[in-house]
Coordinates of C-alpha atoms in Angstrom, one line a residue:
X5 CA 105.9 131.4 104.1
X6 CA 106.4 128.5 106.5
X7 CA 105.0 129.0 109.9
X8 CA 107.6 126.8 111.5
X9 CA 111.0 127.5 113.0
X10 CA 113.9 125.1 113.3
X11 CA 115.7 125.4 116.6
X12 CA 119.0 123.6 117.1
X13 CA 119.3 121.8 120.4
X14 CA 122.3 122.2 122.7
X15 CA 122.0 119.6 125.5
X16 CA 125.6 120.1 126.8
X17 CA 125.7 121.8 130.1
X18 CA 122.1 121.3 131.1
X19 CA 121.2 119.3 134.2
X20 CA 118.1 117.2 134.6
X21 CA 115.7 118.8 137.1
X22 CA 112.9 116.3 136.4
X23 CA 110.4 115.5 139.2
X24 CA 110.0 111.8 139.7
X25 CA 112.3 111.2 136.7
X26 CA 113.9 107.9 136.0
X27 CA 116.7 107.2 133.5
X28 CA 115.7 104.4 131.2
X29 CA 117.9 104.9 128.2
X30 CA 119.0 101.2 128.1
X31 CA 115.8 99.8 129.5
X32 CA 113.5 97.6 127.5
X33 CA 110.3 99.3 126.5
X34 CA 107.1 97.6 127.6
X35 CA 105.1 99.0 124.7
X36 CA 106.0 98.7 121.0
X37 CA 104.0 99.6 117.9
X38 CA 104.9 97.5 114.9
X39 CA 103.2 97.7 111.5
X40 CA 100.3 99.7 113.1
X41 CA 99.5 97.0 115.7
X42 CA 99.9 97.7 119.4
X43 CA 101.8 94.7 120.9
X44 CA 101.4 95.6 124.6
X45 CA 99.3 98.6 125.5
X46 CA 100.9 99.7 128.7
X47 CA 103.2 102.4 130.1
X48 CA 106.9 101.9 130.6
X49 CA 106.1 100.9 134.2
X50 CA 103.4 98.4 133.1
X51 CA 100.4 100.6 134.1
X52 CA 97.6 101.2 131.7
X53 CA 98.0 104.4 129.7
X54 CA 95.9 107.5 130.4
X55 CA 93.8 108.3 127.3
X56 CA 92.4 111.5 128.8
X57 CA 88.7 112.1 129.2
X58 CA 87.5 111.3 125.7
X59 CA 83.8 111.7 126.5
X60 CA 82.1 115.0 126.9
X61 CA 79.8 115.4 129.9
X62 CA 76.5 115.2 127.9
X63 CA 77.7 112.6 125.4
X64 CA 77.8 115.0 122.5
X65 CA 80.7 116.6 120.7
X66 CA 81.8 119.9 122.2
X67 CA 84.5 121.8 120.4
X68 CA 87.6 122.1 122.4
X69 CA 90.3 124.8 122.0
X70 CA 92.0 122.6 119.3
X71 CA 88.9 122.3 117.2
X72 CA 87.3 119.1 115.8
X73 CA 88.1 116.1 113.7
X74 CA 86.4 114.9 110.5
X75 CA 85.4 111.2 110.0
X76 CA 85.4 110.0 106.4
X77 CA 82.3 107.8 106.9
X78 CA 82.9 105.3 104.1
X79 CA 85.5 103.5 102.0
X80 CA 85.4 102.2 98.5
X81 CA 82.9 99.4 97.9
X82 CA 81.2 99.5 101.3
X83 CA 78.6 96.7 101.7
X84 CA 75.7 97.1 99.2
X85 CA 72.1 96.3 99.9
X86 CA 71.0 99.6 101.3
X87 CA 72.5 99.2 104.8
X88 CA 75.2 101.8 104.9
X89 CA 73.3 104.8 106.1
X90 CA 72.0 102.8 109.1
X91 CA 75.5 101.4 109.7
X92 CA 76.9 104.9 110.0
X93 CA 73.9 106.1 112.1
X94 CA 74.6 103.4 114.7
X95 CA 78.2 104.8 115.1
X96 CA 77.4 108.5 115.3
X97 CA 77.1 108.6 119.1
X98 CA 80.4 106.8 119.6
X99 CA 82.2 109.1 117.1
X100 CA 80.7 112.2 118.8
X101 CA 81.8 110.9 122.2
X102 CA 85.3 110.3 120.8
X103 CA 85.6 114.0 119.9
X104 CA 84.8 114.0 116.2
X105 CA 83.0 117.0 114.9
X106 CA 81.8 116.1 111.4
X107 CA 81.1 113.1 109.1
X108 CA 81.9 113.1 105.3
X109 CA 79.5 110.9 103.5
X110 CA 79.8 109.4 99.9
X111 CA 77.8 110.9 97.0
X112 CA 74.2 110.3 98.2
X113 CA 72.1 110.7 95.0
X114 CA 71.2 108.0 92.4
X115 CA 73.9 107.1 90.0
X116 CA 74.1 105.1 86.8
X117 CA 75.2 101.8 88.5
X118 CA 72.1 101.9 90.6
X119 CA 72.2 99.6 93.7
X120 CA 76.0 99.0 93.2
X121 CA 77.2 102.5 92.6
X122 CA 79.5 104.4 95.0
X123 CA 77.8 107.5 93.7
X124 CA 80.6 109.0 91.6
X125 CA 78.6 108.5 88.3
X126 CA 75.6 110.8 89.2
X127 CA 72.4 110.6 87.2
X128 CA 69.7 112.4 89.2
X129 CA 70.9 114.8 91.9
X130 CA 67.5 114.9 93.6
X131 CA 67.0 111.1 93.9
X132 CA 68.3 110.1 97.4
X133 CA 66.8 106.6 97.2
X134 CA 63.2 107.6 96.8
X135 CA 62.6 107.1 93.0
X136 CA 62.7 103.8 91.0
X137 CA 65.3 104.5 88.3
X138 CA 68.6 102.9 87.2
X139 CA 67.3 99.5 88.4
X140 CA 66.6 100.4 92.1
X141 CA 64.7 102.6 94.5
X142 CA 67.3 102.8 97.2
X143 CA 70.9 103.7 96.5
X144 CA 73.7 101.4 97.4
X145 CA 73.7 103.1 100.8
X146 CA 69.9 103.1 101.6
X147 CA 66.8 105.2 101.3
X148 CA 66.2 108.9 101.5
X149 CA 64.4 108.3 104.8
X150 CA 67.4 106.5 106.2
X151 CA 69.8 109.2 105.1
X152 CA 67.6 111.9 106.7
X153 CA 67.6 109.8 109.9
X154 CA 71.4 109.6 109.8
X155 CA 71.7 113.4 109.4
X156 CA 69.2 114.1 112.1
X157 CA 71.1 111.8 114.5
X158 CA 74.4 113.4 113.7
X159 CA 72.9 116.9 114.4
X160 CA 71.5 115.7 117.7
X161 CA 75.0 114.6 118.6
X162 CA 76.3 118.1 117.6
X163 CA 78.1 116.8 114.5
X164 CA 78.0 118.3 111.1
X165 CA 77.5 116.2 107.9
X166 CA 79.3 116.9 104.7
X167 CA 78.0 115.8 101.3
X168 CA 80.3 114.5 98.5
X169 CA 79.4 116.6 95.5
X170 CA 80.3 115.4 91.9
X171 CA 79.9 118.4 89.6
X172 CA 82.4 117.6 86.9
X173 CA 80.6 114.7 85.1
X174 CA 77.3 112.9 84.8
X175 CA 76.4 109.4 83.8
X176 CA 73.3 107.4 83.0
X177 CA 71.8 109.6 80.3
X178 CA 70.1 108.3 77.2
X179 CA 71.5 108.5 73.7
X180 CA 70.6 111.4 71.5
X181 CA 71.8 113.0 68.3
X182 CA 74.3 115.7 69.0
X183 CA 74.8 118.4 66.4
X184 CA 78.0 119.6 68.1
X185 CA 79.7 116.2 67.7
X186 CA 77.9 114.9 64.7
X187 CA 77.4 111.7 66.6
X188 CA 75.0 110.3 69.2
X189 CA 76.1 111.1 72.8
X190 CA 74.8 109.8 76.2
X191 CA 73.6 113.3 77.2
X192 CA 69.8 113.0 77.4
X193 CA 68.8 113.4 81.0
X194 CA 65.3 114.7 80.3
X195 CA 63.8 111.6 81.9
X196 CA 65.3 111.9 85.4
X197 CA 62.7 110.6 87.8
X198 CA 62.8 113.7 90.0
X199 CA 62.0 115.9 87.0
X200 CA 64.6 118.4 88.3
X201 CA 67.7 119.6 86.5
X202 CA 66.8 117.9 83.2
X203 CA 69.8 118.1 80.8
X204 CA 70.6 117.6 77.1
X205 CA 73.7 117.9 74.9
X206 CA 73.5 121.7 75.4
X207 CA 74.6 121.3 79.0
X208 CA 77.7 119.2 78.2
X209 CA 81.0 119.9 76.3
X210 CA 81.4 120.2 73.5
X211 CA 78.6 122.7 72.9
X212 CA 77.9 126.3 72.0
X213 CA 80.2 127.4 74.9
X214 CA 83.3 125.6 73.6
X215 CA 85.0 122.3 73.2
X216 CA 86.0 121.7 76.8
X217 CA 86.8 123.3 80.2
X218 CA 89.7 122.3 82.5
X219 CA 89.3 118.6 82.2
X220 CA 87.0 115.6 81.5
X221 CA 86.9 112.4 83.5
X222 CA 86.7 108.8 82.4
X223 CA 84.8 109.5 79.2
X224 CA 81.7 110.6 81.1
X225 CA 79.7 113.5 79.7
X226 CA 81.5 116.7 80.9
X227 CA 79.1 119.2 82.5
X228 CA 79.4 122.7 81.2
X229 CA 79.5 125.2 84.1
X230 CA 79.6 128.1 81.7
X231 CA 76.0 127.5 80.8
X232 CA 73.6 129.8 82.7
X233 CA 71.1 126.9 82.8
X234 CA 73.6 124.7 84.6
X235 CA 74.5 127.5 87.0
X236 CA 70.8 128.2 87.7
X237 CA 70.2 124.5 88.6
X238 CA 73.4 124.0 90.6
X239 CA 73.3 127.0 92.9
X240 CA 71.0 129.9 91.9
X241 CA 67.4 128.6 92.1
X242 CA 65.6 128.2 95.4
X243 CA 65.4 124.5 94.6
X244 CA 68.9 124.3 93.1
X245 CA 71.1 121.3 93.9
X246 CA 73.1 123.2 96.5
X247 CA 70.1 124.8 98.2
X248 CA 68.2 121.5 98.2
X249 CA 71.1 119.7 99.8
X250 CA 71.4 122.4 102.4
X251 CA 67.8 123.4 103.2
X252 CA 65.9 120.2 102.6
X253 CA 68.4 117.4 103.2
X254 CA 70.2 119.5 105.9
X255 CA 73.8 118.9 104.8
X256 CA 76.3 121.3 106.5
X257 CA 79.1 121.3 104.0
X258 CA 80.7 119.9 100.8
X259 CA 83.5 117.8 99.7
X260 CA 84.0 118.6 96.0
X261 CA 85.1 115.7 93.8
X262 CA 87.7 116.0 91.1
X263 CA 88.0 119.8 91.1
X264 CA 90.8 119.6 88.5
X265 CA 88.0 119.2 86.0
X266 CA 86.7 122.8 86.3
X267 CA 87.8 126.2 87.4
X268 CA 88.0 127.2 91.1
X269 CA 85.4 129.9 90.3
X270 CA 82.8 127.1 90.3
X271 CA 83.4 126.2 94.0
X272 CA 83.8 129.9 94.9
X273 CA 80.4 130.7 93.3
X274 CA 78.7 127.6 95.0
X275 CA 80.1 128.7 98.3
X276 CA 78.9 132.3 97.8
X277 CA 75.4 131.2 97.0
X278 CA 75.1 128.2 99.3
X279 CA 77.5 128.6 102.2
X280 CA 78.7 125.9 104.6
X281 CA 82.1 124.3 105.0
X282 CA 83.8 123.1 101.8
X283 CA 86.9 121.2 100.8
X284 CA 88.2 120.3 97.4
X285 CA 89.9 117.1 96.1
X286 CA 92.7 118.7 94.2
X287 CA 95.0 115.7 93.8
X288 CA 98.3 117.5 93.5
X289 CA 101.4 117.4 95.8
X290 CA 102.5 120.9 94.7
X291 CA 101.8 123.2 97.6
X292 CA 101.8 126.2 95.4
X293 CA 99.0 124.7 93.3
X294 CA 97.0 123.7 96.4
X295 CA 97.3 127.2 97.8
X296 CA 96.4 128.8 94.5
X297 CA 93.3 126.7 94.2
X298 CA 92.2 127.2 97.8
X299 CA 92.5 131.0 97.6
X300 CA 90.6 131.2 94.2
X301 CA 87.9 128.7 95.3
X302 CA 87.5 130.3 98.7
X303 CA 87.6 126.8 100.1
X304 CA 89.7 124.4 102.1
X305 CA 91.7 121.8 100.1
X306 CA 93.0 118.3 101.0
X307 CA 96.7 118.6 101.9
X308 CA 98.2 116.2 99.4
X309 CA 101.5 117.8 100.0
X310 CA 101.5 116.7 103.6
X311 CA 100.2 113.3 102.6
X312 CA 103.1 112.4 100.3
X313 CA 105.6 113.9 102.8
X314 CA 104.3 111.7 105.6
X315 CA 104.7 108.7 103.3
X316 CA 108.3 109.6 102.6
X317 CA 109.0 110.4 106.3
X318 CA 107.4 107.5 108.1
X319 CA 107.8 104.7 105.5
X320 CA 111.1 105.6 104.0
X321 CA 113.0 106.7 107.2
X322 CA 113.5 110.4 106.4
X323 CA 111.7 112.5 109.0
X324 CA 113.8 115.5 107.8
X325 CA 111.3 116.0 105.0
X326 CA 108.7 117.1 107.5
X327 CA 110.6 120.4 107.4
X328 CA 109.4 120.8 103.8
X329 CA 106.5 123.0 102.8
X330 CA 102.9 121.8 103.1
X331 CA 99.5 123.3 102.8
X332 CA 98.9 123.4 106.6
X333 CA 102.0 125.5 106.9
X334 CA 100.8 128.0 104.2
X335 CA 97.3 128.3 105.6
X336 CA 96.1 125.9 108.3
X337 CA 92.6 127.3 108.1
X338 CA 92.3 126.0 104.5
X339 CA 94.2 122.7 104.9
X340 CA 92.4 119.4 105.5
X341 CA 95.0 116.8 106.5
X342 CA 94.5 113.0 106.1
X343 CA 96.4 109.7 106.3
X344 CA 94.3 107.6 103.9
X345 CA 91.0 107.8 102.0
X346 CA 88.8 105.8 99.7
X347 CA 91.1 106.5 96.7
X348 CA 94.6 106.2 98.1
X349 CA 96.2 104.4 101.0
X350 CA 100.0 104.3 100.7
X351 CA 101.2 105.1 104.2
X352 CA 102.2 102.0 106.2
X353 CA 103.2 103.6 109.5
X354 CA 99.8 105.0 110.0
X355 CA 99.9 105.6 113.8
X356 CA 102.9 107.9 113.4
X357 CA 101.1 109.7 110.6
X358 CA 97.9 110.1 112.7
X359 CA 100.1 111.3 115.6
X360 CA 101.4 113.9 113.2
X361 CA 98.1 115.3 111.8
X362 CA 96.3 115.1 115.1
X363 CA 98.9 117.2 116.9
X364 CA 99.6 119.7 114.1
X365 CA 97.6 122.5 112.5
X366 CA 95.0 121.9 109.9
X367 CA 91.7 120.0 109.9
X368 CA 92.5 116.3 110.4
X369 CA 90.5 113.5 108.9
X370 CA 90.1 109.9 110.2
X371 CA 89.6 107.2 107.6
X372 CA 86.7 104.9 108.5
X373 CA 88.6 101.6 108.0
X374 CA 91.5 102.8 110.0
X375 CA 89.3 103.7 112.9
X376 CA 86.7 100.9 112.8
X377 CA 88.8 98.0 111.5
X378 CA 92.5 98.3 111.1
X379 CA 94.1 100.4 113.9
X380 CA 93.9 100.6 117.6
X381 CA 90.7 102.7 118.3
X382 CA 91.7 103.5 121.8
X383 CA 95.0 105.0 120.6
X384 CA 93.2 107.0 118.0
X385 CA 90.7 108.2 120.6
X386 CA 93.5 109.4 122.7
X387 CA 95.1 111.3 119.9
X388 CA 91.7 112.9 119.1
X389 CA 91.4 114.0 122.7
X390 CA 94.9 115.5 122.6
X391 CA 94.0 117.3 119.3
X392 CA 90.8 118.7 120.7
X393 CA 92.2 119.7 124.1
X394 CA 96.0 120.5 123.7
X395 CA 96.9 121.1 120.1
X396 CA 96.6 124.9 120.0
X397 CA 98.7 127.7 118.7
X398 CA 101.1 127.9 115.8
X399 CA 103.9 125.4 115.3
X400 CA 107.7 125.5 115.9
X401 CA 109.8 122.5 114.7
X402 CA 112.3 121.9 117.4
X403 CA 114.4 118.9 116.1
X404 CA 114.5 116.6 113.1
X405 CA 116.8 113.9 111.8
X406 CA 116.1 110.7 109.8
X407 CA 114.4 109.0 112.7
X408 CA 113.2 111.7 115.1
X409 CA 110.9 114.6 114.9
X410 CA 109.9 117.1 117.7
X411 CA 107.6 120.0 117.3
X412 CA 105.9 122.5 119.7
X413 CA 102.4 123.9 119.4
X414 CA 102.8 127.2 121.1
X415 CA 99.4 127.5 122.8
X416 CA 96.6 130.0 122.4
X417 CA 94.3 132.0 124.6
X418 CA 95.4 130.5 127.8
X419 CA 95.7 126.9 126.5
X420 CA 99.3 125.7 127.0
X421 CA 99.8 123.8 123.7
X422 CA 102.0 120.8 123.6
X423 CA 105.2 119.2 122.4
X424 CA 105.0 116.1 120.2
X425 CA 107.9 113.7 119.8
X426 CA 107.8 111.1 117.0
X427 CA 110.4 108.4 117.0
X428 CA 110.7 106.1 114.0
X429 CA 113.8 104.3 115.3
X430 CA 114.0 100.9 117.0
X431 CA 115.1 102.4 120.3
X432 CA 113.8 104.7 123.1
X433 CA 115.1 108.2 122.4
X434 CA 115.5 111.3 124.6
X435 CA 116.1 114.9 123.8
X436 CA 116.5 118.2 125.6
X437 CA 114.0 120.7 124.1
X438 CA 112.9 124.3 124.7
X439 CA 109.3 124.7 125.9
X440 CA 107.0 127.6 126.7
X441 CA 106.8 126.6 130.4
X442 CA 109.2 127.6 133.1
X443 CA 109.5 125.5 136.3
X444 CA 106.3 123.5 135.6
X445 CA 105.6 119.8 135.7
X446 CA 104.6 118.2 132.4
X447 CA 103.5 114.7 131.4
X448 CA 103.0 112.6 128.3
X449 CA 99.3 112.6 127.5
X450 CA 99.6 109.5 125.4
X451 CA 100.7 107.5 128.4
X452 CA 103.6 106.0 126.5
X453 CA 106.1 107.5 129.0
X454 CA 105.8 107.4 132.7
X455 CA 108.0 110.4 133.2
X456 CA 106.7 113.5 135.0
X457 CA 109.6 116.0 134.4
X458 CA 109.7 119.6 135.6
X459 CA 110.9 122.2 133.1
X460 CA 113.9 124.3 134.2
X461 CA 113.7 128.0 134.8
X462 CA 114.9 128.6 131.3
X463 CA 112.0 126.4 130.0
X464 CA 114.2 123.6 128.8
X465 CA 113.4 120.0 129.7
X466 CA 114.3 116.5 128.7
X467 CA 111.6 114.3 127.2
X468 CA 111.5 110.8 125.8
X469 CA 109.7 108.7 123.2
X470 CA 109.4 104.9 122.7
X471 CA 110.5 103.2 119.5
X472 CA 108.3 103.3 116.5
X473 CA 105.9 105.5 118.5
X474 CA 105.2 109.0 119.7
X475 CA 104.6 111.0 122.9
X476 CA 102.7 114.3 123.5
X477 CA 103.8 116.5 126.3
X478 CA 101.9 119.3 128.0
X479 CA 101.4 120.8 131.5
X480 CA 100.2 118.3 134.0
X481 CA 96.8 119.9 134.6

């Protein structure tokens, strides 16, 4: 069931009791966000906005009441040449200071395309850039030593590191005669340089266990998880892939690639044997499918339902669809929300989308290029601070129409929560809304509004939002 509640707003008969309030309905805004670019980064009154204290006292991430934020630490075709691990390492302290709690890295082991591979065609799960095979010693991203240095640095900054795990398919094997197909197949992995998890046609469909499982990918040899030998090497042995990643390489969690290709029991069994955070890439907008997979895999799942709803809402002028069901509404503890990733990037009004996921329930993800290259980093840091410090409690949707969306986080364990106002119209907007706070002064922690209204005794208050932008209101404390 949805965890939200639609409340109709009745503004008639209420009087404004705001403290230091100014009516600016027809005034010209001094700050306007157009096509993800901030034209003038000031308050309505021209003063610099207040981003909040985005740095922790000791320069390391400290979990606030709203939790943490994940950084996807790569994009498709990052620079090759073995420099990426050090590139990310140099940014870890800044990401920690901004309030990010974890980094998701690309597949780290040696793949068929050697120095040019993004890792999604794995050959040797135990070669992190320390064996000479597939035309290179280092991976596209760097050496094993550099990867270990990055993970060590992230842990020193109190950040977790998640490995991208490709379990559906392999690539880079040698040709061998296959009695199950009557042809030669590229399924001979007996010569992997690490000497670990050697494979043959017996470990790939079709074989003695059947013709196929849930799905193959791109014509690559399809790994057979029904094989006890495969299970032994993936998660059972003390030097299994999962235990090696966790105990030797010190990864803290897992992003499972293309989980449509095998049953959710695979991730469930991995998690039972290995532990750590996990999230699956189940590319499906059907929230029932997402919830089914997450429950059966005992794992979080990327909230593709929310992803496509945000595109419809913010790019197609229909914020009413944010009333629809999404994974974060079904189970926020198993929903990883995102605005873009290395595979898909369809949302144009990204700052509104980030304002949405960073003020709502779920585990929000920041895409590397959005943060480091394309969007306003100071604005994103402000939203991260709001998420970590104010976005607590369950969610009540207070108002929606085509252009406006207002929702309340109801607070938790002494934290007051917040009210977020997203305005996709071309004009400043104002609304009376019900809060959880009686006779208390609030402010917009984005700095987009200079109002400091005081809630009425019945907890109602009038708030505002700039055009093509957002505001986030909470107690002025």
